[in-house]
PDB file of C-alpha atoms in Angstrom:
ATOM      1  CA  MET A   1     -28.679  51.369 -91.202  1.00 57.00           C
ATOM      2  CA  ASN A   2     -28.812  53.419 -93.730  1.00 59.00           C
ATOM      3  CA  THR A   3     -29.758  56.967 -94.713  1.00 57.00           C
ATOM      4  CA  ARG A   4     -33.268  56.057 -95.832  1.00 54.00           C
ATOM      5  CA  THR A   5     -34.166  53.679 -92.485  1.00 52.00           C
ATOM      6  CA  ARG A   6     -32.243  56.938 -90.535  1.00 53.00           C
ATOM      7  CA  VAL A   7     -34.712  59.431 -92.273  1.00 47.00           C
ATOM      8  CA  LEU A   8     -37.690  56.844 -91.468  1.00 47.00           C
ATOM      9  CA  THR A   9     -37.007  56.170 -88.046  1.00 54.00           C
ATOM     10  CA  GLY A  10     -35.987  60.527 -87.437  1.00 52.00           C
ATOM     11  CA  THR A  11     -39.371  61.515 -88.860  1.00 52.00           C
ATOM     12  CA  ALA A  12     -41.595  58.996 -86.676  1.00 51.00           C
ATOM     13  CA  LEU A  13     -40.042  59.814 -83.602  1.00 50.00           C
ATOM     14  CA  ALA A  14     -41.014  63.395 -84.397  1.00 49.00           C
ATOM     15  CA  VAL A  15     -44.078  62.904 -85.304  1.00 49.00           C
ATOM     16  CA  ALA A  16     -44.599  60.869 -81.879  1.00 49.00           C
ATOM     17  CA  LEU A  17     -42.754  63.072 -80.051  1.00 47.00           C
ATOM     18  CA  GLY A  18     -45.088  66.152 -81.205  1.00 51.00           C
ATOM     19  CA  ALA A  19     -47.959  63.979 -80.857  1.00 49.00           C
ATOM     20  CA  GLY A  20     -47.440  63.321 -77.582  1.00 50.00           C
ATOM     21  CA  THR A  21     -47.119  66.896 -76.839  1.00 44.00           C
ATOM     22  CA  PHE A  22     -50.655  67.909 -78.057  1.00 43.00           C
ATOM     23  CA  GLY A  23     -52.445  65.187 -76.804  1.00 45.00           C
ATOM     24  CA  ALA A  24     -50.498  66.316 -73.536  1.00 44.00           C
ATOM     25  CA  VAL A  25     -51.535  70.012 -73.837  1.00 42.00           C
ATOM     26  CA  SER A  26     -54.995  69.004 -74.679  1.00 42.00           C
ATOM     27  CA  ALA A  27     -55.731  66.463 -71.742  1.00 44.00           C
ATOM     28  CA  SER A  28     -54.484  69.521 -69.694  1.00 44.00           C
ATOM     29  CA  ALA A  29     -57.019  71.572 -70.130  1.00 45.00           C
ATOM     30  CA  THR A  30     -60.092  71.037 -67.981  1.00 46.00           C
ATOM     31  CA  PRO A  31     -63.438  72.827 -68.405  1.00 47.00           C
ATOM     32  CA  ALA A  32     -64.236  75.678 -66.432  1.00 48.00           C
ATOM     33  CA  PRO A  33     -67.759  74.325 -64.908  1.00 52.00           C
ATOM     34  CA  VAL A  34     -66.112  71.211 -63.610  1.00 48.00           C
ATOM     35  CA  GLN A  35     -63.679  73.083 -61.451  1.00 52.00           C
ATOM     36  CA  ALA A  36     -66.183  75.458 -60.283  1.00 52.00           C
ATOM     37  CA  ALA A  37     -68.275  72.287 -59.314  1.00 49.00           C
ATOM     38  CA  ALA A  38     -64.983  70.832 -57.701  1.00 51.00           C
ATOM     39  CA  LYS A  39     -64.034  73.872 -55.428  1.00 55.00           C
ATOM     40  CA  LYS A  40     -68.079  74.741 -54.103  1.00 58.00           C
ATOM     41  CA  ASP A  41     -67.894  69.954 -53.525  1.00 57.00           C
ATOM     42  CA  ASN A  42     -64.589  70.265 -51.509  1.00 66.00           C
ATOM     43  CA  ASP A  43     -64.367  73.856 -49.572  1.00 76.00           C
ATOM     44  CA  LYS A  44     -65.171  72.120 -46.182  1.00 83.00           C
ATOM     45  CA  ASN A  45     -61.411  70.429 -47.146  1.00 87.00           C
ATOM     46  CA  PHE A  46     -59.999  74.234 -46.823  1.00 86.00           C
ATOM     47  CA  THR A  47     -58.755  76.902 -44.745  1.00 83.00           C
ATOM     48  CA  THR A  48     -57.105  80.494 -45.321  1.00 83.00           C
ATOM     49  CA  SER A  49     -54.592  80.980 -43.019  1.00 84.00           C
ATOM     50  CA  THR A  50     -52.896  84.791 -42.269  1.00 88.00           C
ATOM     51  CA  HIS A  51     -49.405  85.787 -43.422  1.00 90.00           C
ATOM     52  CA  LEU A  52     -47.250  88.560 -42.453  1.00 93.00           C
ATOM     53  CA  THR A  53     -46.388  90.710 -45.814  1.00 95.00           C
ATOM     54  CA  ILE A  54     -42.871  91.281 -46.680  1.00 97.00           C
ATOM     55  CA  GLU A  55     -43.193  95.064 -46.261  1.00 97.00           C
ATOM     56  CA  ALA A  56     -44.672  94.169 -42.799  1.00 97.00           C
ATOM     57  CA  ALA A  57     -41.823  91.802 -41.780  1.00 98.00           C
ATOM     58  CA  THR A  58     -39.125  94.303 -43.138  1.00 98.00           C
ATOM     59  CA  HIS A  59     -40.499  97.094 -41.326  1.00 98.00           C
ATOM     60  CA  ALA A  60     -41.056  95.053 -37.883  1.00 98.00           C
ATOM     61  CA  ALA A  61     -37.180  93.718 -38.620  1.00 98.00           C
ATOM     62  CA  GLN A  62     -35.785  97.056 -38.606  1.00 98.00           C
ATOM     63  CA  ALA A  63     -37.832  97.981 -35.647  1.00 98.00           C
ATOM     64  CA  ALA A  64     -36.137  96.117 -33.506  1.00 98.00           C
ATOM     65  CA  LEU A  65     -32.751  96.433 -34.934  1.00 98.00           C
ATOM     66  CA  LYS A  66     -33.135 100.369 -34.412  1.00 98.00           C
ATOM     67  CA  ALA A  67     -34.428  99.520 -30.874  1.00 98.00           C
ATOM     68  CA  ALA A  68     -31.519  97.460 -30.377  1.00 98.00           C
ATOM     69  CA  GLU A  69     -29.213 100.356 -31.687  1.00 98.00           C
ATOM     70  CA  ALA A  70     -30.607 103.005 -29.895  1.00 98.00           C
ATOM     71  CA  GLU A  71     -29.110 101.021 -27.017  1.00 98.00           C
ATOM     72  CA  ASN A  72     -25.748 100.211 -28.208  1.00 98.00           C
ATOM     73  CA  GLN A  73     -26.528  96.356 -29.164  1.00 98.00           C
ATOM     74  CA  LYS A  74     -25.123  95.107 -32.254  1.00 98.00           C
ATOM     75  CA  VAL A  75     -27.463  92.104 -33.014  1.00 98.00           C
ATOM     76  CA  THR A  76     -29.314  90.103 -36.097  1.00 98.00           C
ATOM     77  CA  VAL A  77     -32.913  90.316 -36.449  1.00 98.00           C
ATOM     78  CA  ALA A  78     -34.546  87.337 -37.808  1.00 98.00           C
ATOM     79  CA  VAL A  79     -38.382  87.245 -39.176  1.00 98.00           C
ATOM     80  CA  VAL A  80     -40.074  84.245 -39.990  1.00 98.00           C
ATOM     81  CA  ASP A  81     -43.434  82.668 -41.198  1.00 97.00           C
ATOM     82  CA  ARG A  82     -45.728  80.823 -39.960  1.00 95.00           C
ATOM     83  CA  ASN A  83     -43.900  77.885 -41.135  1.00 95.00           C
ATOM     84  CA  GLY A  84     -41.207  78.618 -39.579  1.00 95.00           C
ATOM     85  CA  ASN A  85     -39.186  79.964 -42.997  1.00 96.00           C
ATOM     86  CA  THR A  86     -37.570  82.940 -42.970  1.00 97.00           C
ATOM     87  CA  ILE A  87     -38.634  86.119 -44.529  1.00 98.00           C
ATOM     88  CA  VAL A  88     -36.297  88.215 -43.747  1.00 98.00           C
ATOM     89  CA  THR A  89     -32.920  88.810 -42.050  1.00 98.00           C
ATOM     90  CA  LEU A  90     -31.194  91.966 -41.234  1.00 98.00           C
ATOM     91  CA  ARG A  91     -27.654  91.669 -39.312  1.00 97.00           C
ATOM     92  CA  GLY A  92     -26.913  94.607 -37.760  1.00 96.00           C
ATOM     93  CA  ASP A  93     -23.578  96.575 -38.191  1.00 96.00           C
ATOM     94  CA  GLY A  94     -21.335  94.243 -36.368  1.00 96.00           C
ATOM     95  CA  ALA A  95     -23.175  91.583 -35.261  1.00 97.00           C
ATOM     96  CA  GLY A  96     -21.346  88.018 -33.984  1.00 96.00           C
ATOM     97  CA  PRO A  97     -21.626  85.296 -36.404  1.00 96.00           C
ATOM     98  CA  GLN A  98     -23.193  83.287 -34.161  1.00 96.00           C
ATOM     99  CA  SER A  99     -26.412  85.211 -33.968  1.00 97.00           C
ATOM    100  CA  TYR A 100     -27.570  85.221 -37.438  1.00 97.00           C
ATOM    101  CA  GLU A 101     -28.459  81.393 -37.102  1.00 97.00           C
ATOM    102  CA  SER A 102     -29.117  81.851 -33.091  1.00 98.00           C
ATOM    103  CA  ALA A 103     -32.037  84.618 -34.856  1.00 98.00           C
ATOM    104  CA  GLN A 104     -33.510  82.188 -36.749  1.00 98.00           C
ATOM    105  CA  ARG A 105     -33.631  79.458 -34.548  1.00 98.00           C
ATOM    106  CA  LYS A 106     -35.495  81.688 -31.375  1.00 98.00           C
ATOM    107  CA  ALA A 107     -37.894  83.153 -34.498  1.00 98.00           C
ATOM    108  CA  PHE A 108     -38.713  79.528 -35.231  1.00 98.00           C
ATOM    109  CA  THR A 109     -39.104  78.227 -31.698  1.00 97.00           C
ATOM    110  CA  ALA A 110     -41.472  81.044 -30.627  1.00 98.00           C
ATOM    111  CA  VAL A 111     -43.605  80.710 -33.550  1.00 97.00           C
ATOM    112  CA  SER A 112     -43.680  76.991 -33.396  1.00 96.00           C
ATOM    113  CA  TRP A 113     -45.132  77.567 -29.963  1.00 95.00           C
ATOM    114  CA  ASN A 114     -46.672  80.501 -30.137  1.00 96.00           C
ATOM    115  CA  ALA A 115     -44.548  82.049 -26.813  1.00 96.00           C
ATOM    116  CA  PRO A 116     -41.972  83.629 -25.966  1.00 97.00           C
ATOM    117  CA  THR A 117     -38.648  82.068 -25.534  1.00 97.00           C
ATOM    118  CA  SER A 118     -38.099  83.435 -22.195  1.00 95.00           C
ATOM    119  CA  VAL A 119     -41.551  81.713 -21.294  1.00 95.00           C
ATOM    120  CA  LEU A 120     -40.133  78.569 -23.199  1.00 94.00           C
ATOM    121  CA  ALA A 121     -36.633  78.299 -21.510  1.00 90.00           C
ATOM    122  CA  GLY A 122     -38.703  77.819 -18.452  1.00 88.00           C
ATOM    123  CA  ARG A 123     -40.387  74.812 -19.411  1.00 90.00           C
ATOM    124  CA  LEU A 124     -36.782  72.975 -19.819  1.00 88.00           C
ATOM    125  CA  ALA A 125     -36.834  72.474 -16.354  1.00 87.00           C
ATOM    126  CA  GLN A 126     -40.319  69.754 -16.469  1.00 91.00           C
ATOM    127  CA  ALA A 127     -39.686  68.626 -20.385  1.00 91.00           C
ATOM    128  CA  PRO A 128     -35.342  68.643 -20.959  1.00 91.00           C
ATOM    129  CA  ASN A 129     -35.573  66.757 -24.354  1.00 92.00           C
ATOM    130  CA  LEU A 130     -37.327  70.067 -25.719  1.00 89.00           C
ATOM    131  CA  LYS A 131     -34.456  71.423 -26.560  1.00 89.00           C
ATOM    132  CA  ASP A 132     -33.556  68.016 -28.833  1.00 92.00           C
ATOM    133  CA  ILE A 133     -35.770  69.495 -31.096  1.00 93.00           C
ATOM    134  CA  PRO A 134     -34.649  70.294 -35.014  1.00 94.00           C
ATOM    135  CA  GLY A 135     -33.981  73.898 -35.398  1.00 93.00           C
ATOM    136  CA  THR A 136     -34.960  74.890 -32.177  1.00 95.00           C
ATOM    137  CA  LEU A 137     -33.403  77.392 -29.694  1.00 96.00           C
ATOM    138  CA  PHE A 138     -35.028  77.648 -25.896  1.00 95.00           C
ATOM    139  CA  LEU A 139     -32.647  80.919 -24.961  1.00 96.00           C
ATOM    140  CA  ALA A 140     -34.687  84.365 -24.319  1.00 97.00           C
ATOM    141  CA  GLY A 141     -34.711  86.517 -27.348  1.00 98.00           C
ATOM    142  CA  GLY A 142     -37.942  85.456 -29.790  1.00 98.00           C
ATOM    143  CA  THR A 143     -41.381  86.391 -29.597  1.00 98.00           C
ATOM    144  CA  PRO A 144     -44.459  85.356 -31.666  1.00 98.00           C
ATOM    145  CA  VAL A 145     -46.381  87.896 -33.757  1.00 97.00           C
ATOM    146  CA  GLN A 146     -50.114  86.454 -33.959  1.00 95.00           C
ATOM    147  CA  ALA A 147     -53.008  87.555 -35.330  1.00 93.00           C
ATOM    148  CA  LYS A 148     -56.373  86.493 -33.765  1.00 90.00           C
ATOM    149  CA  GLY A 149     -54.435  85.154 -31.202  1.00 89.00           C
ATOM    150  CA  ALA A 150     -52.809  82.560 -33.499  1.00 93.00           C
ATOM    151  CA  PRO A 151     -49.289  82.747 -34.601  1.00 96.00           C
ATOM    152  CA  VAL A 152     -48.299  83.630 -38.197  1.00 96.00           C
ATOM    153  CA  ALA A 153     -45.008  85.096 -37.549  1.00 98.00           C
ATOM    154  CA  GLY A 154     -42.094  84.918 -34.904  1.00 98.00           C
ATOM    155  CA  ILE A 155     -39.206  87.748 -34.735  1.00 98.00           C
ATOM    156  CA  GLY A 156     -36.142  86.171 -33.040  1.00 98.00           C
ATOM    157  CA  VAL A 157     -33.015  88.509 -31.805  1.00 98.00           C
ATOM    158  CA  ALA A 158     -29.556  87.337 -30.813  1.00 98.00           C
ATOM    159  CA  GLY A 159     -26.160  89.033 -30.046  1.00 98.00           C
ATOM    160  CA  ALA A 160     -27.003  91.087 -26.899  1.00 98.00           C
ATOM    161  CA  PRO A 161     -25.041  90.730 -23.790  1.00 97.00           C
ATOM    162  CA  SER A 162     -28.597  88.990 -22.106  1.00 96.00           C
ATOM    163  CA  GLY A 163     -31.332  87.318 -23.541  1.00 96.00           C
ATOM    164  CA  ASP A 164     -33.480  89.805 -21.868  1.00 96.00           C
ATOM    165  CA  LEU A 165     -32.929  92.432 -23.979  1.00 98.00           C
ATOM    166  CA  ASP A 166     -32.981  90.401 -27.101  1.00 98.00           C
ATOM    167  CA  GLU A 167     -36.319  89.472 -26.229  1.00 98.00           C
ATOM    168  CA  LYS A 168     -37.063  93.514 -25.507  1.00 98.00           C
ATOM    169  CA  PHE A 169     -35.545  94.239 -28.811  1.00 98.00           C
ATOM    170  CA  ALA A 170     -38.176  91.562 -30.636  1.00 98.00           C
ATOM    171  CA  LYS A 171     -40.906  93.195 -29.018  1.00 98.00           C
ATOM    172  CA  ALA A 172     -40.436  96.234 -30.154  1.00 98.00           C
ATOM    173  CA  GLY A 173     -40.884  94.553 -33.894  1.00 98.00           C
ATOM    174  CA  VAL A 174     -43.908  93.200 -32.767  1.00 97.00           C
ATOM    175  CA  GLU A 175     -45.590  96.683 -31.229  1.00 97.00           C
ATOM    176  CA  SER A 176     -44.053  98.492 -34.650  1.00 97.00           C
ATOM    177  CA  LEU A 177     -46.714  96.111 -36.540  1.00 95.00           C
ATOM    178  CA  ASP A 178     -49.905  97.613 -34.064  1.00 80.00           C
ATOM    179  CA  LYS A 179     -48.979 100.852 -35.529  1.00 67.00           C
TER     180      LYS A 179
END
C-alpha cells in the first residue's frame, strides 16, 4: 500500500470515528420533558428503601467493639447493609483470624432473615439445610438493624468465647443507634 493510500485510509477512519462519537453523544441527549413524563408514568414501578449511613454503621460497630473491650473480649464487628454488602468491619486488637469472616456471615444471616442469629440457630433442628445457604452462619452473634420493622442492616460479632457474648455486643451496637 503506498503512502497516499495510507493517508487517505487513516483520514477516512478518523472522520468516521469522529462522526460516530459525535452521533453517540448527540443521540444520548434526551430532552427533560420526556424524562419527566417517563418518571411520572412509571412511579408505581419504583420503591424507596432505607439504608444505614456509613457514619451510623461506624458508630454502631464502634459501640459493639467498646462493649466487648469493656469485658476484655477480643472480637471483630461487621456491619452489612440490607443486601448483605459490608459497610464497615472493625477487627479488635487480638481478635482471631476466623472472627473476621464469621462476623460478616453472622451480620449477613441476621439481616437476611430479620432475626437474631441465636433464634435462627434454633431453627436448624427443623430445617437443617438452612446451614447450606452460601454466606450464612447460624451461630449466635448476629442481630438485625430495623427501621419500621423492616431490616436495613445487620451487625455481626465474632471472637468471644460464646455466641451469647457475641450477640450481647451486637445488640449494644444496635442500641447505640437509638440514641
